[in-house]
Every structure is written in C-alpha cells, then in structure tokens.
XYZ file of C-alpha atoms in Angstrom:
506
model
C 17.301 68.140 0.605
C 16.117 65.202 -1.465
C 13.128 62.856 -0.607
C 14.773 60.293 1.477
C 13.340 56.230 1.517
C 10.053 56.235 3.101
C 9.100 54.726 6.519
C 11.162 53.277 9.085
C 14.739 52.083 7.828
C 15.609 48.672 8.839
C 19.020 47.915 6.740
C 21.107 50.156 4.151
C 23.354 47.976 1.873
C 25.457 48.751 -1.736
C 25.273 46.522 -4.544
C 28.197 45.298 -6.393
C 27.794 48.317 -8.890
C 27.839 50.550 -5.475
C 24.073 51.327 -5.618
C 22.295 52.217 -2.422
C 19.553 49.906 -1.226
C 17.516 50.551 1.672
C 14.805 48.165 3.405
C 11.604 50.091 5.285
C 8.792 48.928 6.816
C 7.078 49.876 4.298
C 9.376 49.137 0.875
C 12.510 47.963 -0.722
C 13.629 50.726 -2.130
C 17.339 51.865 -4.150
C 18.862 55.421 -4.780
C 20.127 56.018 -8.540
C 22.721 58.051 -9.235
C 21.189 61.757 -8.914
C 19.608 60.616 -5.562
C 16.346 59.881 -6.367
C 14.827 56.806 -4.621
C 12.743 54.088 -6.104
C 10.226 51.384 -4.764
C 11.276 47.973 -5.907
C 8.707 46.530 -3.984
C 6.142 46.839 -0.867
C 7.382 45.183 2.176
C 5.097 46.282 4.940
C 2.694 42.697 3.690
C 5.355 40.162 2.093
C 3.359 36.887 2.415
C 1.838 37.667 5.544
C 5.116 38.555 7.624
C 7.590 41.783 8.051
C 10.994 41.663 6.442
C 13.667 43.875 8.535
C 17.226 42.859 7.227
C 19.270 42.347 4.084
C 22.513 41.561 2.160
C 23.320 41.080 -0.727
C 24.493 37.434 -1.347
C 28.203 37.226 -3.844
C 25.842 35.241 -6.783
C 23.993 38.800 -6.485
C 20.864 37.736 -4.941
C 19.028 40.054 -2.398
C 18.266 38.393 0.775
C 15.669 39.567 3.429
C 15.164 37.902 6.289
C 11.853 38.187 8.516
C 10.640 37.816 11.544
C 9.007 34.147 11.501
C 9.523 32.898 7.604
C 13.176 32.371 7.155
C 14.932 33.936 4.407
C 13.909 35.260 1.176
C 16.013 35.223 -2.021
C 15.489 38.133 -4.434
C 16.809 37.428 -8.081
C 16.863 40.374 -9.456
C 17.864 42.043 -12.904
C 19.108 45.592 -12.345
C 16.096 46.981 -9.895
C 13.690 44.600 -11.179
C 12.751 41.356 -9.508
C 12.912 38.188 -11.260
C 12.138 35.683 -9.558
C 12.056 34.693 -5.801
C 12.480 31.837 -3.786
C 13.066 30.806 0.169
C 16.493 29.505 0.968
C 16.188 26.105 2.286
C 15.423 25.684 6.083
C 17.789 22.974 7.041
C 20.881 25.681 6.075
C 19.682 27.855 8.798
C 18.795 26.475 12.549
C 15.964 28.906 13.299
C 13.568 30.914 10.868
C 13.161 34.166 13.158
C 16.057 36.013 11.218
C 17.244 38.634 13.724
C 20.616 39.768 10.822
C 21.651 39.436 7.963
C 25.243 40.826 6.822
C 27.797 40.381 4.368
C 31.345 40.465 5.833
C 34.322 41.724 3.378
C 35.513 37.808 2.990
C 32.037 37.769 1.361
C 30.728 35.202 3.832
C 26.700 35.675 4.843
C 26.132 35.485 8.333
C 22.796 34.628 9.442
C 21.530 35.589 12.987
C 18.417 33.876 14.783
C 17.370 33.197 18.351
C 19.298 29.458 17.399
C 22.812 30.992 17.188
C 24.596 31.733 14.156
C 24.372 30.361 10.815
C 27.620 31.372 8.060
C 28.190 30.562 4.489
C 30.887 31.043 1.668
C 28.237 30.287 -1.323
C 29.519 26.860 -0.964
C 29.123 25.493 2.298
C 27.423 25.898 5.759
C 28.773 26.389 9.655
C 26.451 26.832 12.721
C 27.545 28.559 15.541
C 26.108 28.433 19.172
C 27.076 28.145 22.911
C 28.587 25.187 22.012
C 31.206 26.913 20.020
C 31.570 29.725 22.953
C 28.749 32.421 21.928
C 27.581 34.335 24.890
C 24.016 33.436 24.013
C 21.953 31.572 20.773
C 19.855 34.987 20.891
C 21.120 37.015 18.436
C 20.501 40.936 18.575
C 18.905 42.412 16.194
C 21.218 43.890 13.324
C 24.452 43.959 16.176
C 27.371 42.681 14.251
C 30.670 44.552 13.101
C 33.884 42.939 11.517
C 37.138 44.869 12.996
C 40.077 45.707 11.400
C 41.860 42.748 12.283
C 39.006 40.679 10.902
C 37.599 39.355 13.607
C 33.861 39.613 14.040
C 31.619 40.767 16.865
C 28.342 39.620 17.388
C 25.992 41.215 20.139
C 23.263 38.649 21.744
C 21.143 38.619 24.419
C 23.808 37.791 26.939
C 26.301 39.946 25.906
C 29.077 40.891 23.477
C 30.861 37.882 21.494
C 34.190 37.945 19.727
C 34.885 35.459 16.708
C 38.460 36.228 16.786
C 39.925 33.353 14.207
C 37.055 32.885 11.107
C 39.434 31.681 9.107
C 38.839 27.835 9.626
C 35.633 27.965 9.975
C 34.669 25.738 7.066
C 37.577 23.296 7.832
C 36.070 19.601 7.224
C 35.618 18.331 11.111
C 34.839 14.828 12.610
C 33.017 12.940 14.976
C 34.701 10.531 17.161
C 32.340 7.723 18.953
C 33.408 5.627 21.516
C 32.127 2.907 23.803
C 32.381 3.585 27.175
C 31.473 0.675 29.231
C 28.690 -2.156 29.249
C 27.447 -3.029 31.904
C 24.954 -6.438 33.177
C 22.464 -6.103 36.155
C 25.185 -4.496 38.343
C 28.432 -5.783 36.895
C 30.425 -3.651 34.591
C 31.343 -6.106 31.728
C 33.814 -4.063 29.497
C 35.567 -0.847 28.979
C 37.219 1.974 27.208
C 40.233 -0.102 27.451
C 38.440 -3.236 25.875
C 37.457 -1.347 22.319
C 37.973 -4.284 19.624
C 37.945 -6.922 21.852
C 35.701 -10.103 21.803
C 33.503 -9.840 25.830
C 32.536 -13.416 26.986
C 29.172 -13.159 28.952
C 27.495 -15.966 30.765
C 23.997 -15.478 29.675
C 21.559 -13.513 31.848
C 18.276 -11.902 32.477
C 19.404 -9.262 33.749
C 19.796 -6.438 30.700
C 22.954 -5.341 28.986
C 23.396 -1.647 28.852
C 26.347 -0.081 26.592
C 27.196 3.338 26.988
C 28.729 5.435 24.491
C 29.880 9.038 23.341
C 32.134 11.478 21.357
C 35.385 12.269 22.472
C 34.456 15.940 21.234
C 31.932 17.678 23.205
C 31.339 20.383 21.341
C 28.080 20.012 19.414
C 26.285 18.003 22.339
C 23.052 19.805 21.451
C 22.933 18.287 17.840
C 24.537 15.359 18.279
C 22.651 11.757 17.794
C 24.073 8.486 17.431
C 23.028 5.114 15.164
C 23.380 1.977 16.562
C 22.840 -1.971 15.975
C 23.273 -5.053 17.662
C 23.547 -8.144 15.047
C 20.791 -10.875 15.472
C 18.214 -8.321 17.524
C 18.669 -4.871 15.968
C 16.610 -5.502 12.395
C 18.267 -2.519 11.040
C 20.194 0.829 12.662
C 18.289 2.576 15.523
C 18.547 6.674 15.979
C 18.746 8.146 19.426
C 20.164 10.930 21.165
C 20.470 9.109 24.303
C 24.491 8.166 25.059
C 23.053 4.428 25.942
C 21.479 1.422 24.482
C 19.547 -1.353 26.644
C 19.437 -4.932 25.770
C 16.822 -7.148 28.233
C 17.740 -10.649 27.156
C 20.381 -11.067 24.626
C 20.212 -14.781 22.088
C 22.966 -17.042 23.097
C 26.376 -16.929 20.563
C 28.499 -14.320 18.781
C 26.806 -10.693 17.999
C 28.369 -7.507 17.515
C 27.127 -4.159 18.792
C 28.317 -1.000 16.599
C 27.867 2.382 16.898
C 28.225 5.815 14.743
C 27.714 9.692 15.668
C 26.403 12.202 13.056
C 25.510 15.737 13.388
C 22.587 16.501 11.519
C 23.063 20.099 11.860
C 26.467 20.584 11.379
C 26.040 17.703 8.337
C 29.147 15.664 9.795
C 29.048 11.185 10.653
C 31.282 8.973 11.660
C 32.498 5.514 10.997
C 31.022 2.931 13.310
C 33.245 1.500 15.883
C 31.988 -1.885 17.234
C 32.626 -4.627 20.390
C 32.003 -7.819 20.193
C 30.380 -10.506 22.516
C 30.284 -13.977 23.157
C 27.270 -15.102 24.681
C 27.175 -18.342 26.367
C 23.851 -20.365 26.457
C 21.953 -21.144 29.919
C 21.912 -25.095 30.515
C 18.285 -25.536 29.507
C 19.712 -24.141 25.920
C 22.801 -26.668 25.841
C 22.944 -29.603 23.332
C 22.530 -31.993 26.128
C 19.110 -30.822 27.253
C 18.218 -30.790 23.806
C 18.878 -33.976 23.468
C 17.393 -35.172 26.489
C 14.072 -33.409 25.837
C 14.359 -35.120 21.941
C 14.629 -38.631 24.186
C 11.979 -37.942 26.679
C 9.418 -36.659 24.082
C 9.946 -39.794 21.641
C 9.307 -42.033 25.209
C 6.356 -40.180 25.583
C 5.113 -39.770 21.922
C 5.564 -44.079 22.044
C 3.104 -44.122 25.099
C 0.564 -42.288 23.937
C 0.898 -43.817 20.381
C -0.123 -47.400 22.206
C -2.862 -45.800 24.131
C -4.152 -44.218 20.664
C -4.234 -47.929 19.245
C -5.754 -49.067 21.850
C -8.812 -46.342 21.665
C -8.534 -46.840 17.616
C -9.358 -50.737 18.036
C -12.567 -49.975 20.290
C -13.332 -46.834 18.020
C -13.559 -49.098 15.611
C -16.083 -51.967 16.645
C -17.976 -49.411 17.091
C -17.703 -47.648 13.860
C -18.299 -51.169 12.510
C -21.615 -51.458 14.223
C -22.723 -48.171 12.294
C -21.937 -49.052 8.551
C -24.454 -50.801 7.564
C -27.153 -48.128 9.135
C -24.641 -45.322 7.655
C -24.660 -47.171 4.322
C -28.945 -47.218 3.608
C -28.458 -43.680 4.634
C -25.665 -42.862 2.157
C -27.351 -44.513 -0.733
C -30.391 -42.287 0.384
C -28.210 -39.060 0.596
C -26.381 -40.188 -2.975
C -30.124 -40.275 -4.478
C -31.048 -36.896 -3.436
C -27.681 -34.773 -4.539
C -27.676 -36.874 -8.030
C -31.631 -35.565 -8.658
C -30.218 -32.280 -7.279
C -27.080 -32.183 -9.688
C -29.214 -33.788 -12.492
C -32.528 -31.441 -12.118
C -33.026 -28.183 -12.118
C -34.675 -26.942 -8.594
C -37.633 -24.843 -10.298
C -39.027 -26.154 -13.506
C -37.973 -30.322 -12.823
C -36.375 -30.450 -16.348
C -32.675 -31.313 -16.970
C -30.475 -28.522 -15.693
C -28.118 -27.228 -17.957
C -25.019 -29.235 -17.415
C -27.268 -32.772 -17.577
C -29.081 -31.792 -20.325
C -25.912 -30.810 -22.482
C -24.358 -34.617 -21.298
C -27.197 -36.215 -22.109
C -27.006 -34.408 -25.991
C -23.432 -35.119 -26.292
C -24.446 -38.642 -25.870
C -27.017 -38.358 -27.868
C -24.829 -36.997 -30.922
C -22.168 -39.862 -30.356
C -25.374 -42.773 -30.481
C -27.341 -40.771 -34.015
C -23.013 -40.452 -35.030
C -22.653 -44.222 -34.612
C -25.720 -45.634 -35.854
C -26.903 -43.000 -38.793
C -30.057 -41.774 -37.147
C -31.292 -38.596 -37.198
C -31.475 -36.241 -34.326
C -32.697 -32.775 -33.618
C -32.908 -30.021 -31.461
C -35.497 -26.948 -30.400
C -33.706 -23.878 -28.173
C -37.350 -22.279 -26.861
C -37.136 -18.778 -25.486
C -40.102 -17.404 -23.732
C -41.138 -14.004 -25.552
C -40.268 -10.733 -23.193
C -40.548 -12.769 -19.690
C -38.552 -9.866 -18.137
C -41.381 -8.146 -17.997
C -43.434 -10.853 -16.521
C -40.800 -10.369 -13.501
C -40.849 -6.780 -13.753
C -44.670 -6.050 -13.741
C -46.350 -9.583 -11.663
C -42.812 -10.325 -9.505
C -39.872 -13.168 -9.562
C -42.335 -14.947 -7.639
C -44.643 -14.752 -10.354
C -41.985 -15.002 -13.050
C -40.905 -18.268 -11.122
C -44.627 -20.092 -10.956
C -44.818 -19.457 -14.932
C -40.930 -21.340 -15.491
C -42.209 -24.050 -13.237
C -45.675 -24.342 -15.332
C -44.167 -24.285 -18.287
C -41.429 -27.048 -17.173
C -44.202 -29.491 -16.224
C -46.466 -28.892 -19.317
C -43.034 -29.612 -21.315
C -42.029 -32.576 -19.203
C -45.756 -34.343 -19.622
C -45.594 -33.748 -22.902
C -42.708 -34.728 -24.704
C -42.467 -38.433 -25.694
C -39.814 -40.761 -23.716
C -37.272 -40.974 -26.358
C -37.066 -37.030 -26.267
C -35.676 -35.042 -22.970
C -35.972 -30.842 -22.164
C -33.816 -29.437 -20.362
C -33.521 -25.433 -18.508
C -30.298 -24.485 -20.732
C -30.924 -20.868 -18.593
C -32.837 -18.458 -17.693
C -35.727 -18.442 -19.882
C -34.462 -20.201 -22.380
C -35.044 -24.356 -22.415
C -33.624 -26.763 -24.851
C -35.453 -30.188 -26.103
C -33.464 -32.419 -27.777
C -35.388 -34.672 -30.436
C -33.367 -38.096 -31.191
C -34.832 -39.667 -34.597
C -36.524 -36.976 -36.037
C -35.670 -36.254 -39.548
C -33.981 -33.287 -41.127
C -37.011 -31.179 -42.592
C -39.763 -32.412 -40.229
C -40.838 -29.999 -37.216
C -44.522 -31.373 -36.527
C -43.179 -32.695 -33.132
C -42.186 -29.635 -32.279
C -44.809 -27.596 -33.782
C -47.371 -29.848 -31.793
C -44.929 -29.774 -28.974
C -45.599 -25.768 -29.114
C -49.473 -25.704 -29.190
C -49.630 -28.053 -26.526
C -47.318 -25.951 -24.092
C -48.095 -22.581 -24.857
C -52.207 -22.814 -25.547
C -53.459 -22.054 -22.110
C -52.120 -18.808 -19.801
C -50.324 -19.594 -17.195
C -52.082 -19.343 -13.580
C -49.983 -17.272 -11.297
C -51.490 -15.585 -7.944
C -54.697 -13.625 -8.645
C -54.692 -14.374 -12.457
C -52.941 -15.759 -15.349
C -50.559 -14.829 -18.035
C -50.223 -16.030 -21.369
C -47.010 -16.195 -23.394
C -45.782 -16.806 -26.317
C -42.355 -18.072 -27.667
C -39.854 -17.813 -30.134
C -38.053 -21.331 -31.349
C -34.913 -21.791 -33.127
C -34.230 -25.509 -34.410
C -31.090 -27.596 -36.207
C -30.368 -30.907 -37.167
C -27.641 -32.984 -36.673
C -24.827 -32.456 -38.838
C -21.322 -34.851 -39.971
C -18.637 -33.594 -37.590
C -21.271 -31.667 -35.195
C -20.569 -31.247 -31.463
C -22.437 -30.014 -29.062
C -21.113 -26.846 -29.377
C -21.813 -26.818 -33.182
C -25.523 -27.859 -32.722
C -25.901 -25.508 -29.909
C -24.541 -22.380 -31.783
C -26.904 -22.899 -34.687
C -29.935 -23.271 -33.005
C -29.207 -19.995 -30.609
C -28.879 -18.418 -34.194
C -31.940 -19.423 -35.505
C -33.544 -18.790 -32.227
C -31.719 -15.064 -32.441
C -33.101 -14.661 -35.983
C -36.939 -15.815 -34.826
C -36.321 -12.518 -31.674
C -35.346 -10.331 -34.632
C -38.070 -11.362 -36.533
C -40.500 -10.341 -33.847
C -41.104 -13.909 -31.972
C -43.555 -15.316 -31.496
C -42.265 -17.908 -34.665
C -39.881 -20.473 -35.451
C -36.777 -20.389 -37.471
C -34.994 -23.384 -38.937
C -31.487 -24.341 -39.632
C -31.483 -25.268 -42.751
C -33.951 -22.686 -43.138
C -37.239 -24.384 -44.310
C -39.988 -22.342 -43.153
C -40.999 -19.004 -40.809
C -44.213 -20.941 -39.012
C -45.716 -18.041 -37.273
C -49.667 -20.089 -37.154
C-alpha cells in the first residue's frame, strides 16, 4: 500500500482536473497521478488557528475554513500557492466555519454556529431559523445533496431539509408599514390611515408610532430608518418597531419610515404619514400679539422711569466734570510722556523720535538747511546682559540715555530707535562736518558706566548721513544703518560716514 496523507483527515475534495486534495491537521496535501502525496503546505499553525474544511470555489480558488478566523482563499497555480487572501466577513454571518462544500450546481455553502451562508460566485443568501433551519449550529462537515437536489444539512438540533434551492438568489423585498400612533393613551391613527394627513391638538403627552414588515421572516436582522421633518436632523437607525416623540412643534411634519436588512443586503422605500399639529393658545397669533402690546406698554413705563433717573444721573454727573476734567488733563499728561518717552533711558522712543525726524526733513526740505543724523550702536552689549544681568544691561541703557540727553544741544533730539541702538538727529549741521558728533561721542562714552558692585565701560560704533533731495525718513534711516553696519564690520569701535569722508577710530 502507498503512503497515505499524513495526520488526521479533515476534508477530501477533487479539483477541476480530478486531482485528489486532502486537508490534515497537520498539511494540505494532493495525490498525483501514480498516488504519491505531496505537502502543499503546513496547516497544523496557519496564522495562529486550525483549518479543518475545504472546497474548491468554481474561479478555482481553495477555500479553508477554521475554527475562529473565517475563511481563507488559496490562489493557487497547479499545487503551488500564489497568493492568499480572507474572504470578506460581512459575506459570511459568523467566522467559526464548521463546513465548507461545493454542491453540483457549483454553489459554496458555508456552515457556522450563525446558520448558513450560500453563494453562486455572484451573489450571497443567509440561511437561519428564520428561514426554517432546525438550529443556526451547524455540524461539523454534515451536509449531503440528494438525488433530487435537495440538500440536507445536520445542526445541533437536528436534521434539516432544503428541499427547493432553486430560488434561492431570487431578488426579495422588504415591506414597512405603520401600524398605529398613538398620544398619552389615545390611539391617533392606523393601518387603515397610511397616506393620510392626522390632525392632532397639540400635547405634552408623547407621540409614539409603531411600525413593522409585513414579512417576518428575517426579524433577527432586520432594522428600520426613520425621520420626522422639523425634529429628526437627519435619518435615525434602530431595531426597535417604535419611535417616541415627547413634544412635537406646532404645524405640518411628516414622519417616514424604511426597513433594510443589513445581512441579507435588501431596503425598502420609505412609506410616510403625515400630521397636522395644531398650536396650544399661548402659541396662537392672538397671544402673540397681545404679549407684542403688553411688552411695548411696559417697555413705555420703564422708558419714563429711565428719563427720569437719566435727568438726576445727570446733575450729578454735572457736579463731577470739572473735578473729572483737572484729572483728565493730568491723566492726558502722563500717557503723552508715556507714548512720547521711552520708559528706561528718558530719550524719544522710537515712534516719537522717527515723527519728530520726518518733521525735521520737511522744515531743512522747505527752508534749505542742512540736517543730519548719527544711528549709535553700543559695541557687543549682549554680553553685558549675558555676563553682569538685564538688570545690569538696563542701568548702563539708562546711563547712557541721560549722559546723551544732558548733552546734546536743544536744537538736536536722541531718541531709543531699539534695543541698543539710539538715533540723534542733528538739524543744521553741514554735510562733511561730524565734530558735534565726534564731541558728542567723547563726552558719552569717556567714563564706565556704574552698575551694582562696579562699572563697565563701552564703546560704540556710529554710522552717520546727511540729508539728501527727495530723502524720507526711510531713505535717511537706511543709509545710516549701512554705515553703522559697515563701522560693526569694520570692528567698531569707529564711525563711518555716508558720503564716506573719514574712518575716525581716535
């Protein structure tokens, strides 16, 4: 005798070219033509679970079905596998695959403890109690078509007889209908009143509608969609046979419903009923208007009372503007020094100080004069902050913002254009001629700065322009933050002119 497959057989099949296939616990193995068998592939570990059934689908895929994992789909080419993939879970209702077998219509049946599942390659039909099975418990590997081909199906409560398969994929329907609705206790509508417009005195007392199939066989699966127009934003699922309304809006709304079978893939139209809800007296159009008279009575009485509280309010406002006024003027003091100057150093801030040279440009523009301007940056002062503090860094801006202040002459104003960086602006000094600011520079800069526990001296690097024909402030301010740029690269401590006229580094 011949070596037969190897471990416990679960299935024996034939391929379409009449080859033997057998499934073990331990491989999928097929017989070739002088009887020798040969391993396709291990079985006993296939992703963690134990196939123990197969058929061969009509495309020619191998399927195996397991124990918890559904079905697997074999593509194979001649005893070699391909590919493989899992057939989809929503064509089968339960993943513990109990058979698998290929009837000679060439239909798959698929057996799990949810009933039967059958396809033609094309479409799908479940099969449970609800279709007259003994039980949803299929037995393991118990099915046999007779000669009349009918099938018989063994489950766990008994033999089952599919006498007629022939319709089985015949395209069927759901049928919805409203039963009844109902208010509080009072039964509002019926069967008999499908289509019809219900007139409802409105209530507080809920409105339930109750609905259903006129086919009960998939009552397992079935669910229904449902809407009521002006409180339902959209459809609502359930799988209740009712739908429960606490307080419905005065006027016309419709409620609609539809059945669909997700598991047999079948819907319905919706069929709807209509209602006409009438509105309580407090939401007629002669309380509204009422409450519209008796709220402009009352908005008229308390507008007198208010004039009456708005004359005293106001003798006695009247009694505080002239004390509110010194205040004020006080108040209007303080925020124009505090929009004008900047906080630390007492100069200009930035925004005053670049007014005050735009207006200077437009008064040397009219009149012909000269005018001139210095952009001073303190040499490396980020390292004053870094190695003595901000605190530190802060005492030596506010030093160096008096010394300026003090001495520059009255015609001249300095300003903190940022950071370290301030900006003097010279009116009537001609092009070519920097003593001002050279003197301006000796004067600032010749004593260290005292800060806490010492003092620091610093030096500074000075770019400085003239005015121009057609200069802004922009113009100006660009060319001296050039020439300030170019007295950095140089290695500070110097300053650079615009025109250039001389590197002063004494």
């Amino acid at each position: 005798m011949k070596p037969q497959p190897t471990g416990r057989v679960f299935a024996l099949v034939f391929d379409r070219a009449g080859t033997l296939w057998a499934l073990t616990s331990q491989a999928l193995q097929h017989r070739d033509a002088d009887g020798t068998w040969h391993v396709v592939m291990p079985t006993d570990s296939d992703g963690g679970y134990q196939v123990r059934c197969m058929a061969f689908a009509p495309d020619g895929t191998l399927w195996l079905g397991s124990f918890i994992n559904g079905i697997t789909r074999l593509h194979l080419a001649g005893d070699t596998v391909v590919s493989r993939d899992h057939l989809p879970s929503n064509h089968i209702a339960g993943l513990d695959v109990e058979l698998l077998a290929r009837d000679p219509a060439g239909r798959i049946w698929v057996g799990t403890d949810r009933g039967l599942d059958v396809t033609d390659g094309v479409s799908w039909r479940h099969i449970d109690t609800d279709d007259g099975l003994a039980s949803n418990d299929i037995a393991e590997m118990a099915t046999m078509t007779d000669r009349d081909g009918s099938q018989w199906f063994g489950t766990a409560a008994g033999l089952s007889h599919l006498i007629d398969s022939s319709n089985l994929f015949r395209p069927l329907a759901l049928h919805p209908v409203i039963l009844q609705s109902t208010v509080g206790t009072r039964v509002t509508s019926s069967v008999s009143d499908f289509g019809a417009t219900i007139r409802l005195n409105w209530s507080r007392a809920p409105l339930v509608i109750d609905f259903s199939t006129l086919d009960f066989r998939y009552s397992r699966s079935l669910r229904f969609r449902y809407r009521l127009s002006g409180v339902d934003a959209g459809w609502v699922e359930t799988s209740a046979h009712e739908a429960r309304y606490p307080d419905l809006p005065p006027g016309a709304v419709t409620f609609e419903v539809a059945a669909f079978d997700p598991l047999h893939g079948l819907s319905s139209e919706p069929v709807a009923l209509h209602f006409e809800v009438r509105a309580p007296w407090w939401r007629s159009w002669p309380f509204y208007a009422a409450t519209v008279l008796l709220s402009l009575l009352f908005v008229a009485v308390l507008w007198r009372l208010r004039v009456s509280y708005l004359l005293a309010r106001q003798r006695h406002l009247e009694a505080l503007v002239a004390e509110r006024t010194r205040e004020i003027e006080q108040a209007r003091l303080i925020l124009f020094n505090q929009a004008t100057y900047d906080g630390l150093t007492g100069l200009l801030n930035r925004v005053a100080c670049l007014e005050s040279l735009r207006q200077a440009i437009a008064h040397a523009s009219t009149t012909g004069s000269p005018l001139a301007i210095a952009l001073i940056d303190l040499d490396h002062f980020k390292q004053v902050n870094d190695r003595y503090g901000h605190l530190s860094g802060d005492a030596v801006l506010k030093e160096i913002g008096h010394r300026l202040s003090v001495c520059i002459r009255e015609t001249d104003f300095a300003g903190r254009y940022g950071g370290e960086e301030l900006l003097v602006v010279l009116p009537g000094l001609r092009v070519g001629a920097f003593g001002r600011v050279q003197a301006l520079r000796k004067q600032v800069f010749k004593e260290p700065c005292p800060i806490e526990n010492g003092a620091i001296a610093l030096t500074c690097s000075i770019g400085m322009t003239w005015l121009r024909e057609g200069d802004d402030v922009t113009s100006m301010i660009r060319r001296a933050d050039a020439a300030l740029y170019e007295a950095k690269h140089r290695g500070r401590d110097r300053m650079v002119f615009d025109p250039p006229l001389l590197d002063w580094t004494a």
